[in-house]
Coordinates of C-alpha atoms in Angstrom, one line a residue:
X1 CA -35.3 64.6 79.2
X2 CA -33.6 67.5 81.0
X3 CA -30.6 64.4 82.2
X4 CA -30.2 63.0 78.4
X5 CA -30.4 66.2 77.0
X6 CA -27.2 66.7 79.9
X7 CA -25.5 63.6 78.6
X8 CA -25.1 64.4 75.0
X9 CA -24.3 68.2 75.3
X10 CA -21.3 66.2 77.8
X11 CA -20.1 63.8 75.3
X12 CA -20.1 66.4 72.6
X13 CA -18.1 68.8 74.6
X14 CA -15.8 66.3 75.4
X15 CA -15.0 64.8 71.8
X16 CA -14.3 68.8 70.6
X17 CA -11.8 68.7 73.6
X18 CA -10.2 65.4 72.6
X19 CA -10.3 66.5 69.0
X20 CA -8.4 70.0 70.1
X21 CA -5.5 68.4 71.8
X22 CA -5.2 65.8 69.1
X23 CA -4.9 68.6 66.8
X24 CA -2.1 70.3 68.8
X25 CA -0.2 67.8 68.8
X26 CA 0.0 67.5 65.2
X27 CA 3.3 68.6 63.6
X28 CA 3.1 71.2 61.6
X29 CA 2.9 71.0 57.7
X30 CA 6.4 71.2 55.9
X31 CA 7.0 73.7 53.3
X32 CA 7.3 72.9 49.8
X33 CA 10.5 71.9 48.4
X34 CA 11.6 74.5 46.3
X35 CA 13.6 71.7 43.6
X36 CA 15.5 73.0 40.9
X37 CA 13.4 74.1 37.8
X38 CA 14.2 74.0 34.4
X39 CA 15.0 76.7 32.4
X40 CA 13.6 76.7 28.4
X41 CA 14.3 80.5 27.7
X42 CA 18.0 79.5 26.1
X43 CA 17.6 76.1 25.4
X44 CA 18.3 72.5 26.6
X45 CA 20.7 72.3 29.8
X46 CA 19.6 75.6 31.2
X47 CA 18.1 75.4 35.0
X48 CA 17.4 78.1 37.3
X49 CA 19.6 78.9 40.4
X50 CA 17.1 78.7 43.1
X51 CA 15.8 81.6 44.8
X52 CA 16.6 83.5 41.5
X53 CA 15.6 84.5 38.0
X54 CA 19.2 83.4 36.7
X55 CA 19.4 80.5 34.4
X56 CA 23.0 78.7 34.3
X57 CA 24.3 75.7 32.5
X58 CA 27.0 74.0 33.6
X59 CA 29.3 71.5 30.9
X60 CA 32.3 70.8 29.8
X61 CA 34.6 67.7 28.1
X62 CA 36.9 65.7 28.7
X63 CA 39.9 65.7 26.1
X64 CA 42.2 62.6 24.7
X65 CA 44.2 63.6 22.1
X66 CA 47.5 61.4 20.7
X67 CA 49.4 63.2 18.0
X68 CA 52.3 61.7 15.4
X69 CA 55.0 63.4 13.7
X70 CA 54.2 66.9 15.8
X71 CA 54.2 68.6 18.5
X72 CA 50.9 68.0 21.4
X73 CA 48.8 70.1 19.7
X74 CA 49.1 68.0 16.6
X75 CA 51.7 71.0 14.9
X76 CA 54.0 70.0 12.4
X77 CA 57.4 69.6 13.5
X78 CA 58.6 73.0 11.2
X79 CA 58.6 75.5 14.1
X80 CA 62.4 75.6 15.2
X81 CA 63.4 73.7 18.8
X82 CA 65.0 70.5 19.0
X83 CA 61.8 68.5 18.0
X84 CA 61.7 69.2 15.2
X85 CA 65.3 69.2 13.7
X86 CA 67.1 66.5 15.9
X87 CA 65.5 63.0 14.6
X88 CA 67.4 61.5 18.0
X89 CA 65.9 63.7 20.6
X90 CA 62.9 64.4 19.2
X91 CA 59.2 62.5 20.2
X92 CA 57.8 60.4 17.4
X93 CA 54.4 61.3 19.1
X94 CA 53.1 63.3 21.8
X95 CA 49.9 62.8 23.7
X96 CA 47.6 65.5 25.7
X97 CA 44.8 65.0 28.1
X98 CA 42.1 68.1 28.4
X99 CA 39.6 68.7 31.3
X100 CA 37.2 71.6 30.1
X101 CA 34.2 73.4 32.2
X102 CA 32.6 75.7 31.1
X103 CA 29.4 78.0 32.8
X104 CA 27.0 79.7 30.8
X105 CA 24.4 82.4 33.1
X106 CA 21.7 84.2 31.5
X107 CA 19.3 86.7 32.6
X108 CA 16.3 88.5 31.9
X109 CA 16.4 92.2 32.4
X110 CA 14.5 95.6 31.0
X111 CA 17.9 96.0 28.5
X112 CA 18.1 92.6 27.3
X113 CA 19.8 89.3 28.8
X114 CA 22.5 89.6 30.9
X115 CA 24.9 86.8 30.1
X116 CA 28.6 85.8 31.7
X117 CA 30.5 83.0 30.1
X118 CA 33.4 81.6 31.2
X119 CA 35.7 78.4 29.9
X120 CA 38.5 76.9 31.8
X121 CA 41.0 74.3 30.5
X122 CA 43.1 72.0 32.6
X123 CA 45.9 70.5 30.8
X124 CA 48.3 67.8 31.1
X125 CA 51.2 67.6 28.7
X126 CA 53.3 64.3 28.4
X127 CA 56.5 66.7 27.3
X128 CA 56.6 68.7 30.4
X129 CA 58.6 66.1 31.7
X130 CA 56.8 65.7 35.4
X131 CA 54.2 63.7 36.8
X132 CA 52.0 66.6 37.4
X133 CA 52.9 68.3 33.9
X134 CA 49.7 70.2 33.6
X135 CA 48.7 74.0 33.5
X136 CA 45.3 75.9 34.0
X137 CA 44.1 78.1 31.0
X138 CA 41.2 80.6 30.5
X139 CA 40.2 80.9 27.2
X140 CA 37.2 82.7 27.7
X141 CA 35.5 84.7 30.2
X142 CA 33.1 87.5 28.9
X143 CA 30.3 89.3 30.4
X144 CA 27.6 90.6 27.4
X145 CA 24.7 93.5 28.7
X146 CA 22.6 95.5 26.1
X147 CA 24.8 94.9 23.2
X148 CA 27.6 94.9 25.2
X149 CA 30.6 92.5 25.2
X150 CA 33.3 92.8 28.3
X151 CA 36.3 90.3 28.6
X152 CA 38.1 87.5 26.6
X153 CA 35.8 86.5 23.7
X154 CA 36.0 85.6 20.3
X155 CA 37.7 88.6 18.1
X156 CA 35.1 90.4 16.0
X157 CA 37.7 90.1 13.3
X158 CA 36.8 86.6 13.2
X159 CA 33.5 84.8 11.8
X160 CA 31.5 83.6 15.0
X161 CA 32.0 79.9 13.6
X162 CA 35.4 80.0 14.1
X163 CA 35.7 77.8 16.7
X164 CA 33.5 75.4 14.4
X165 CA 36.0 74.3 12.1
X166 CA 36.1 71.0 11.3
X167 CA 39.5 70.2 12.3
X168 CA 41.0 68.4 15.2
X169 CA 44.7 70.1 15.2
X170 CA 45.6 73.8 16.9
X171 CA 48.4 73.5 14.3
X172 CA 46.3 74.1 11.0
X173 CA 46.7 77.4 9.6
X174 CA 43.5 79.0 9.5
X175 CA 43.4 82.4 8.8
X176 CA 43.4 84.2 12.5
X177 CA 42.4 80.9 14.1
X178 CA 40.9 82.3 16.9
X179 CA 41.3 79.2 19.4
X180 CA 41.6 81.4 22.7
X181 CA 39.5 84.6 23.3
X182 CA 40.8 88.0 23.0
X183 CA 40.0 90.6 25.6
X184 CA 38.0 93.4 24.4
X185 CA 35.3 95.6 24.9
X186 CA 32.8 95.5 22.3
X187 CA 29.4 97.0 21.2
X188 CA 27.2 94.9 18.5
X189 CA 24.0 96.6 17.3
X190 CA 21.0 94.3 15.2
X191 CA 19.3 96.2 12.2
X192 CA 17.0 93.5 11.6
X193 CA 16.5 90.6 8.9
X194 CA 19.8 89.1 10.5
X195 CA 22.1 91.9 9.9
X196 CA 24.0 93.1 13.0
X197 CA 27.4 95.1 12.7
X198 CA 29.8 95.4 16.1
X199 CA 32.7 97.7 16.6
X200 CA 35.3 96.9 19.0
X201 CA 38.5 97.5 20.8
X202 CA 41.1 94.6 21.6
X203 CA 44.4 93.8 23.6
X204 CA 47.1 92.6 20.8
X205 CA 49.4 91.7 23.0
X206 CA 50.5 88.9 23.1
X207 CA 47.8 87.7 20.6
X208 CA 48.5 89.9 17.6
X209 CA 51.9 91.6 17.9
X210 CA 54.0 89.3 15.4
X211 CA 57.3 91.2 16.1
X212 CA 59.9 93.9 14.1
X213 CA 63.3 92.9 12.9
X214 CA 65.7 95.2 13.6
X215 CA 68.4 94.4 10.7
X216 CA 71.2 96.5 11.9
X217 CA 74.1 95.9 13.3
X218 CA 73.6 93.7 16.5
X219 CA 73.9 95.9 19.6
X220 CA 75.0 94.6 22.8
X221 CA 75.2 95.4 26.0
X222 CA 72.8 96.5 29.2
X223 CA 69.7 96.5 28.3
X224 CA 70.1 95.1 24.7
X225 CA 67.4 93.6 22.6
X226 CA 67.8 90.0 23.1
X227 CA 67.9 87.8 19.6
X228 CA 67.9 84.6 21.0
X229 CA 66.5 81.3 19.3
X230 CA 66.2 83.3 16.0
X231 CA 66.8 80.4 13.9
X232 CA 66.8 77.4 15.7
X233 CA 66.7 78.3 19.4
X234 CA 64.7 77.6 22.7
X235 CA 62.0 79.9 22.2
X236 CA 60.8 77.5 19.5
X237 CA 57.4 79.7 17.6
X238 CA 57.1 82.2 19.9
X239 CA 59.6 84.5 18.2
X240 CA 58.6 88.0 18.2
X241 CA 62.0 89.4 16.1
X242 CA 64.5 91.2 18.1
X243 CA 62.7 95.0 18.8
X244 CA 59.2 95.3 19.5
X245 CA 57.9 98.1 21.9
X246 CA 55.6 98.2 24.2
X247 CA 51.7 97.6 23.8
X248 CA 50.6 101.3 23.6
X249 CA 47.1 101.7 21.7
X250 CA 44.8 98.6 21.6
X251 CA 43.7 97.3 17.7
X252 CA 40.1 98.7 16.4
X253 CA 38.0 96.0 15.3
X254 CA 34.4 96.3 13.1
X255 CA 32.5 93.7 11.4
X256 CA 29.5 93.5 9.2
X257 CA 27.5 90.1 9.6
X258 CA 24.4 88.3 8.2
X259 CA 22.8 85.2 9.6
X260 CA 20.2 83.5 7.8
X261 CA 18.9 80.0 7.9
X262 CA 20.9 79.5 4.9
X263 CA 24.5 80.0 6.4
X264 CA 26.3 83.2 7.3
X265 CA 27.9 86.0 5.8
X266 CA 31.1 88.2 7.8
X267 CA 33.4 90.8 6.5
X268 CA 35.9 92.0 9.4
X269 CA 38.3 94.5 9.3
X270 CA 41.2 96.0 11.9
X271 CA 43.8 98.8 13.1
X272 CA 46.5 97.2 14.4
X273 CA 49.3 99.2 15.8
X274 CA 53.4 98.7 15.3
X275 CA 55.8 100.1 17.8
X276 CA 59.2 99.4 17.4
X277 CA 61.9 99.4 20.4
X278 CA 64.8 101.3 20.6
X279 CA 67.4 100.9 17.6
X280 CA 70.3 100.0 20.2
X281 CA 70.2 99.5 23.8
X282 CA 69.8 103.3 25.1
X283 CA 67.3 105.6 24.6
X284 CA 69.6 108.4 23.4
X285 CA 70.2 106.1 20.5
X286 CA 66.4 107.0 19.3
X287 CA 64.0 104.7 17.4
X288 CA 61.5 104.1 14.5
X289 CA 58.0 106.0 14.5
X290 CA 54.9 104.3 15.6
X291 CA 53.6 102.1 12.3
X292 CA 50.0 101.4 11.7
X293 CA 49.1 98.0 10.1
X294 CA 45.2 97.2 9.0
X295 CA 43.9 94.0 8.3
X296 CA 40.6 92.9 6.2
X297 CA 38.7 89.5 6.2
X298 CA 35.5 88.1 4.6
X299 CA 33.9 84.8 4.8
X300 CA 31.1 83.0 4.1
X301 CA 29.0 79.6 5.9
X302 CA 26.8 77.6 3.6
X303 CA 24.6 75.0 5.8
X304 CA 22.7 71.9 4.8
X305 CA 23.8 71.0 1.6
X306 CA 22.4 69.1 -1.3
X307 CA 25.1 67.0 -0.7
X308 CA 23.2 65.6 2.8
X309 CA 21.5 67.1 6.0
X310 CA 23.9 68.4 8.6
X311 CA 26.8 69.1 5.3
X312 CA 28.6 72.2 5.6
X313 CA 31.2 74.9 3.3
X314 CA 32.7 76.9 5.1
X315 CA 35.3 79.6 2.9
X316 CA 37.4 82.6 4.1
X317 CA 40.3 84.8 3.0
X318 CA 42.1 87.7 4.7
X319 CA 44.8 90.4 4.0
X320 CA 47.0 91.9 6.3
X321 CA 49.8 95.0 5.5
X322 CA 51.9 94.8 9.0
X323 CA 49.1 92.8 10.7
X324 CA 50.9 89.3 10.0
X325 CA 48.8 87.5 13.2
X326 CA 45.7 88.1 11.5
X327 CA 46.6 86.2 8.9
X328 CA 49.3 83.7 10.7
X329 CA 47.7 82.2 13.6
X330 CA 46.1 84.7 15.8
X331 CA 45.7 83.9 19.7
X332 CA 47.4 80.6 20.0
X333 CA 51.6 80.4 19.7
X334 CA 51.3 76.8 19.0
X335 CA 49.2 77.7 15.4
X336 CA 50.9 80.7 13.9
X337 CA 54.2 81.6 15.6
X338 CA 57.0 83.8 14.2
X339 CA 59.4 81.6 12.8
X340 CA 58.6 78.6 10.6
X341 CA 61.8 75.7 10.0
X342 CA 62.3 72.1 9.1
X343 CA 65.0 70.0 8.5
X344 CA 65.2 67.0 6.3
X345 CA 68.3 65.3 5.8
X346 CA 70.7 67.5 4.6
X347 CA 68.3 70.6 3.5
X348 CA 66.4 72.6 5.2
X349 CA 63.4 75.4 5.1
X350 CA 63.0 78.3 7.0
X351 CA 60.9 81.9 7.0
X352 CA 59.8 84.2 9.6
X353 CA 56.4 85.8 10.0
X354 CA 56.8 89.5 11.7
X355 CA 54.7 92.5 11.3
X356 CA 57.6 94.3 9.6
X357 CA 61.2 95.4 9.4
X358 CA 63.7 98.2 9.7
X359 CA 67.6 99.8 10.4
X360 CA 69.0 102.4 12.0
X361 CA 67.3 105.8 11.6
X362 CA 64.8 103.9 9.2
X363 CA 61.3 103.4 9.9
X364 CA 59.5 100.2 9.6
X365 CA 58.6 98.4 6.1
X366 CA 55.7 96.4 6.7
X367 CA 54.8 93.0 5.4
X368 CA 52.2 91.9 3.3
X369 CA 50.5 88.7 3.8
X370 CA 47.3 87.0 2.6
X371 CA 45.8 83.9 2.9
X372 CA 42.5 81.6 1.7
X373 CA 41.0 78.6 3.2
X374 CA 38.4 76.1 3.0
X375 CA 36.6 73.4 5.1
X376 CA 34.0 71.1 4.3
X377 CA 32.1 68.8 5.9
X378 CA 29.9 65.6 4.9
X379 CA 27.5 63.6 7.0
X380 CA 27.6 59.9 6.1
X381 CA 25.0 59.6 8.5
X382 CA 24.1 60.4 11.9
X383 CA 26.8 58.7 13.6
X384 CA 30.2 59.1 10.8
X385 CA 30.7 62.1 9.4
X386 CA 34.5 63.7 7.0
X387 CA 35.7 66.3 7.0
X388 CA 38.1 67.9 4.1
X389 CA 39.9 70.9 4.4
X390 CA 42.8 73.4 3.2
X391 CA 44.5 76.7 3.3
X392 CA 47.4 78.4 1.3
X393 CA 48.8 81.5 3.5
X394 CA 52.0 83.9 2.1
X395 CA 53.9 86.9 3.7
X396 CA 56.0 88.9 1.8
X397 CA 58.7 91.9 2.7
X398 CA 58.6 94.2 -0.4
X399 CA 61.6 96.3 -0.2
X400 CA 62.3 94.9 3.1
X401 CA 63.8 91.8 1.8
X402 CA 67.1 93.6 0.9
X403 CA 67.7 94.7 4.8
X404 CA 66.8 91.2 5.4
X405 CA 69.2 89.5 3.4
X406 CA 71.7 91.8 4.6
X407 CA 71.4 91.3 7.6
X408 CA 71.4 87.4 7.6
X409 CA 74.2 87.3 5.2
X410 CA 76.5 89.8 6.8
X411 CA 79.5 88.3 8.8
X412 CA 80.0 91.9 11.1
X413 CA 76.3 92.5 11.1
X414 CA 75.1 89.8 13.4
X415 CA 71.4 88.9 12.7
X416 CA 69.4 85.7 13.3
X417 CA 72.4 83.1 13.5
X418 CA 73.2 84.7 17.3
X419 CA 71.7 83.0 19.8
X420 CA 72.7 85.2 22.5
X421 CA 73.3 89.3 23.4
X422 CA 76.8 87.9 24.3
X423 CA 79.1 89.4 21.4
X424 CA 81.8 86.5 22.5
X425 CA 79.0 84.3 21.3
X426 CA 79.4 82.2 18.0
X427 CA 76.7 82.4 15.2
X428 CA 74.2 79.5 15.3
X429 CA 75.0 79.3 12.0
X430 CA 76.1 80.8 8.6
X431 CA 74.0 81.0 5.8
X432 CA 75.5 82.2 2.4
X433 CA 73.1 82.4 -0.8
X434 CA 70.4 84.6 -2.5
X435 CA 66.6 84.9 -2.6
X436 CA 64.4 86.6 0.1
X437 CA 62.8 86.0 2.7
X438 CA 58.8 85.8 1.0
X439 CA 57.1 82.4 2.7
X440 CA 54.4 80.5 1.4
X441 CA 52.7 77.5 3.8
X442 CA 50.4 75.1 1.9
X443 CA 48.0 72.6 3.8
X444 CA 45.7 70.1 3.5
X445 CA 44.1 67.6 5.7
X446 CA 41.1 65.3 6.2
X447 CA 39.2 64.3 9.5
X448 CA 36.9 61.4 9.8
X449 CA 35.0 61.6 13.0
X450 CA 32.3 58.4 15.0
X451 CA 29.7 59.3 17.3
X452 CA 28.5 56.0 18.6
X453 CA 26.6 57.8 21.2
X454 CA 25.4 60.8 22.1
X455 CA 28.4 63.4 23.4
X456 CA 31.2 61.0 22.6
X457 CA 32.9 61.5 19.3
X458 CA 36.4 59.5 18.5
X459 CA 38.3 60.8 15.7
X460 CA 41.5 60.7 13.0
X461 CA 42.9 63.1 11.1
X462 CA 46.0 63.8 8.8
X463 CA 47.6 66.6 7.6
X464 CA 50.2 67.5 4.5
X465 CA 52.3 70.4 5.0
X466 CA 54.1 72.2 2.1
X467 CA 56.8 75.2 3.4
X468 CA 57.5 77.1 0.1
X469 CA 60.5 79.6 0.9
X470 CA 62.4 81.2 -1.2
X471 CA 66.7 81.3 -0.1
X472 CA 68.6 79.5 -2.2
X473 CA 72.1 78.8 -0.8
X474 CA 74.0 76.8 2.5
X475 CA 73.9 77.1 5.9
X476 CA 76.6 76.1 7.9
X477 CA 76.5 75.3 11.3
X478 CA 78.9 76.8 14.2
X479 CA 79.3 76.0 17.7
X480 CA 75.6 75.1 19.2
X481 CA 74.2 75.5 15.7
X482 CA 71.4 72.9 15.7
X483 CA 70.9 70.7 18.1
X484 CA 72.5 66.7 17.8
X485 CA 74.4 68.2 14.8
X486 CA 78.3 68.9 14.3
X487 CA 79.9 72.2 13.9
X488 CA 80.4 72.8 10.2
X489 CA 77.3 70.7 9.1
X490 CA 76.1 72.1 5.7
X491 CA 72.8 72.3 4.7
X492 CA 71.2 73.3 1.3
X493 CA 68.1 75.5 1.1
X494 CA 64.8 73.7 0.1
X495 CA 61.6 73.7 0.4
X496 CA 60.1 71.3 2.8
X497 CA 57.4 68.8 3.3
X498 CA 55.9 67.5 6.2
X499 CA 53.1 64.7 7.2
X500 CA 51.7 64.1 10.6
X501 CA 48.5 62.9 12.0
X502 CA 46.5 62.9 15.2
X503 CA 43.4 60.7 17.0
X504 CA 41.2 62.1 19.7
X505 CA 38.8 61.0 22.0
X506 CA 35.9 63.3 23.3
X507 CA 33.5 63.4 26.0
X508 CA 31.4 66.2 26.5
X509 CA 28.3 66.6 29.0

C-alpha cells in the first residue's frame, strides 16, 4: 500500500512539473490593439486620435472646373487686362483644377469644445503659362475656445451660409461674398432659443480696403503714388485708386443671429476705417484726415419649402457709406475688384468701386453703395437639383463725382488715363464727355447640378451680366492705350452686356 501510495504521489509530482515548464514556455499574451474608435459627439466622419480625447475629421475635394467667356474663376471678362478687351489675345475659356483638405479637431473641455479648423487649397491655373502653374492658398485656419473665435474665419459681417450659396462662379456678385476667411478675433455669446450675438475685430487689409482716388494733379517723382493700370492696365481688378494709407485700426464687426429649424435670421453691421496717403509724394506736402466708413447687412434663410424637401430662399441686402468691399466683393479680388470695364466693338463701359475720393487739402467724400440679392434652390429629386439666382449692386460718389470728372477729363491734371508715375508717359487714353461716375452691375444666373452618387456632383451654370454706367462721351486711345488696338481708336460710352458660363466637376470625401 505504502509503494502505490509512493507511485502516485510520483506521477502527480511529476505531471505539475511537466505542466510548469510547459507553462513557461508559453509566450506571453499580447496586448489589445488599441484601433481607431469612432467619434459620434460631432457627427459622421469624426474618429478619435488614439491615445487622446481629440476627435478629428479629415476631408477635402477634388475640383474641375472649365469656364467660357471669363476669366478661371468663371468672372466675366469686364474687369480691365487684355482678356477682356483684346478679342485676339484673349482665352475663349479657361480651365482650373482644385485640390482641397481640410481638418476639423474637436475637444471636450470644462469651457466647452475646443475646436481648430483649417482649409488648404492647391491650385492649378491653365493661364499661368507653366507646367507647374499652381499656388497654395489658406482660406481658413481658426481656432474657437469658450466662445472664442482666433484666425481666418468667416466675417461676422456675413450670414454663416455664406459659403452656401448656390452658385458655382467666384465671379457672382454677392453682397460681401465671403469666399476666403478673414482674420479676426471674435467673441459669440448664445442667449438661448437660438439667438446668439458675436462682436468682433477684423484685418481689412487686403480684404476690405477698396482704395481713395486722389483727383489732383498727378504728382511725380520719388516716392510718388503709383496710378498704374487705372483704366485698362496690368493690375487688372485689383485696383486700389492711387492713395491709400496704411492699415492702422482693424474694422469692428457685431452681428445679431437666429437659427431655428425653420431657416436663419442675421443682421451684421461694421466700422471700417479710411486712411488716405500723402496728397503728393513727401510728407511735408500733408494729407487727408483719417475717414470712418460703416457698413450694415441683413439677411434671411428659409429651409424646406412647400415647393419640395431639401428647397431653399436664401435673401440679403447691404449698405455701405465708404465701405465699398462690403458691398463689392469682399475677400476674393477675382469677385469684387476696384475697377469694372468691357469693351464691345466700338463702345465700351467702365466704373470704379473705391471707398471714396478727394484733392489737395480736401478730405475724403465717401461713396455710397447698396446692393440686394437672391438665391433659390429646387430639388427635382435626390439626385438633380436648380438653382436660380440674382443680384443688383450700385456705388455712387455724391459730390465726389465733380472731382472725378475733373480729374478724368482734364488734359494737365493727369488721372486714370496714365499708366505710369513717368510724367514723359502718354495717357492710356482720352476720354471727353459728361455724366459721373455712379455704377450699377446687374446679374442673373442659373445652375443645374447631378449627383449620381454620393459626394460627386457635376454641374452647369450661366450667367448674364448687365454694367449700367453712366459717362456719356469718347475715349480715345494714345500710345499703349488698350491692348491689340491702334493709337487714336475711338470708342463711345455704353453700357455693356456680358454672357459666360462654366461646368464643374466635384469630388469630395
Amino acid at each position: 500500500m505504502t509503494m502505490i501510495k509512493s507511485l502516485i504521489l510520483g506521477s502527480a509530482a511529476g505531471l505539475i512539473a511537466i505542466g510548469g515548464a510547459q507553462a513557461a514556455d508559453l509566450p506571453v499574451k499580447a496586448k489589445a490593439v488599441e484601433y481607431v474608435k469612432i467619434c459620434s459627439l460631432y457627427g459622421a466622419g469624426f474618429y478619435y486620435i488614439p491615445g487622446t480625447d481629440t476627435c478629428i475629421k479629415i476631408g477635402g475635394a477634388i475640383r474641375l472646373d472649365v469656364a467660357f467667356n471669363g476669366s478661371t474663376y468663371d468672372v466675366p471678362f469686364w474687369q480691365g487686362g487684355a482678356g477682356g478687351n483684346n478679342l485676339w489675345t484673349k482665352n475663349y475659356f479657361s480651365t482650373r483644377e482644385r485640390v482641397n483638405l481640410t481638418t476639423d479637431t474637436r475637444t471636450a473641455t470644462e469651457y466647452g469644445v475646443v475646436r481648430t479648423y483649417a482649409n488648404i487649397q492647391f491650385d492649378f491655373l491653365q493661364d499661368r503659362e507653366s507646367i507647374a502653374g499652381g499656388y497654395t492658398e489658406v482660406d481658413y485656419a481658426f481656432i474657437q475656445f469658450a466662445g472664442f473665435t482666433f484666425g481666418k474665419a468667416v466675417s461676422q459681417f456675413d450670414p454663416q451660409w455664406a459659403l452656401a450659396k448656390p452658385y458655382i462662379s467666384s465671379g457672382f456678385n454677392a453682397g460681401s461674398n465671403n469666399a476666403t476667411g478673414i482674420p479676426q478675433l471674435a467673441y459669440t455669446a448664445s442667449f438661448g432659443n437660438g439667438v446668439s450675438g458675436t462682436i468682433s475685430i477684423e484685418n481689412a487689409s487686403p480684404y476690405r480696403n477698396a482704395g481713395l482716388w486722389n483727383t489732383n494733379a498727378f504728382i511725380v517723382g520719388p516716392g510718388a503714388p503709383s496710378f498704374t493700370g487705372a483704366f485698362y492696365g496690368t493690375t487688372s481688378n485689383t485696383f486700389l485708386g492711387n492713395n491709400l494709407g496704411g492699415n492702422h485700426i482693424p474694422d469692428i464687426v457685431g452681428n445679431i443671429r437666429l437659427d431655428q429649424a425653420w431657416g436663419t435670421l442675421h443682421f451684421g453691421a461694421a466700422m471700417h476705417a479710411i486712411t488716405p496717403g500723402l496728397y503728393g509724394a513727401t510728407e511735408n506736402l500733408g494729407h487727408a484726415d483719417d475717414s470712418y466708413g460703416f457698413a450694415v447687412t441683413g439677411a434671411v434663410e428659409f429651409k424646406n419649402l412647400p415647393t419640395g424637401a431639401g428647397d431653399s430662399l436664401k435673401i440679403e441686402a447691404s449698405y455701405g457709406k465708404g465701405a465699398a468691399k462690403y458691398v463689392f466683393g469682399g475677400t476674393t479680388d477675382t469677385s469684387g475688384g476696384g475697377r469694372y470695364a468691357k469693351v464691345d466693338g466700338n463702345s465700351l463701359g467702365f466704373g470704379y468701386v473705391l471707398d471714396g475720393v478727394y484733392s489737395t487739402n480736401g478730405q475724403v467724400i465717401q461713396s455710397s453703395a447698396w446692393e440686394v440679392s437672391a438665391f433659390y434652390e429646387h430639388y427635382w429629386n435626390p439626385a438633380w437639383r436648380t438653382s436660380l439666382f440674382g443680384n443688383y449692386s450700385h456705388i455712387s460718389y455724391g459730390s465726389g463725382n465733380d472731382l472725378m470728372m475733373a480729374a478724368f477729363t482734364g488734359v494737365s491734371t493727369g488721372g486714370p488715363g496714365f499708366n505710369s508715375s513717368s510724367a514723359a508717359t502718354a495717357r492710356a487714353g482720352v476720354f471727353a464727355g459728361t455724366g459721373n461716375f455712379d455704377l450699377g452691375l446687374a446679374q442673373i444666373g442659373t445652375r443645374t447640378a447631378w449627383t449620381p452618387v454620393q459626394n460627386l456632383t457635376l454641374s452647369a451654370q450661366f450667367t448674364y451680366s448687365r454694367l449700367d454706367q453712366n459717362l456719356n462721351g469718347t475715349y480715345t486711345t494714345t500710345a499703349g492705350g488698350m491692348s491689340g488696338k491702334p493709337a487714336g481708336t475711338v470708342f463711345n460710352t455704353a453700357d455693356q452686356n456680358l454672357y459666360n458660363g462654366s461646368v464643374q466637376i466635384l469630388r469630395s470625401f
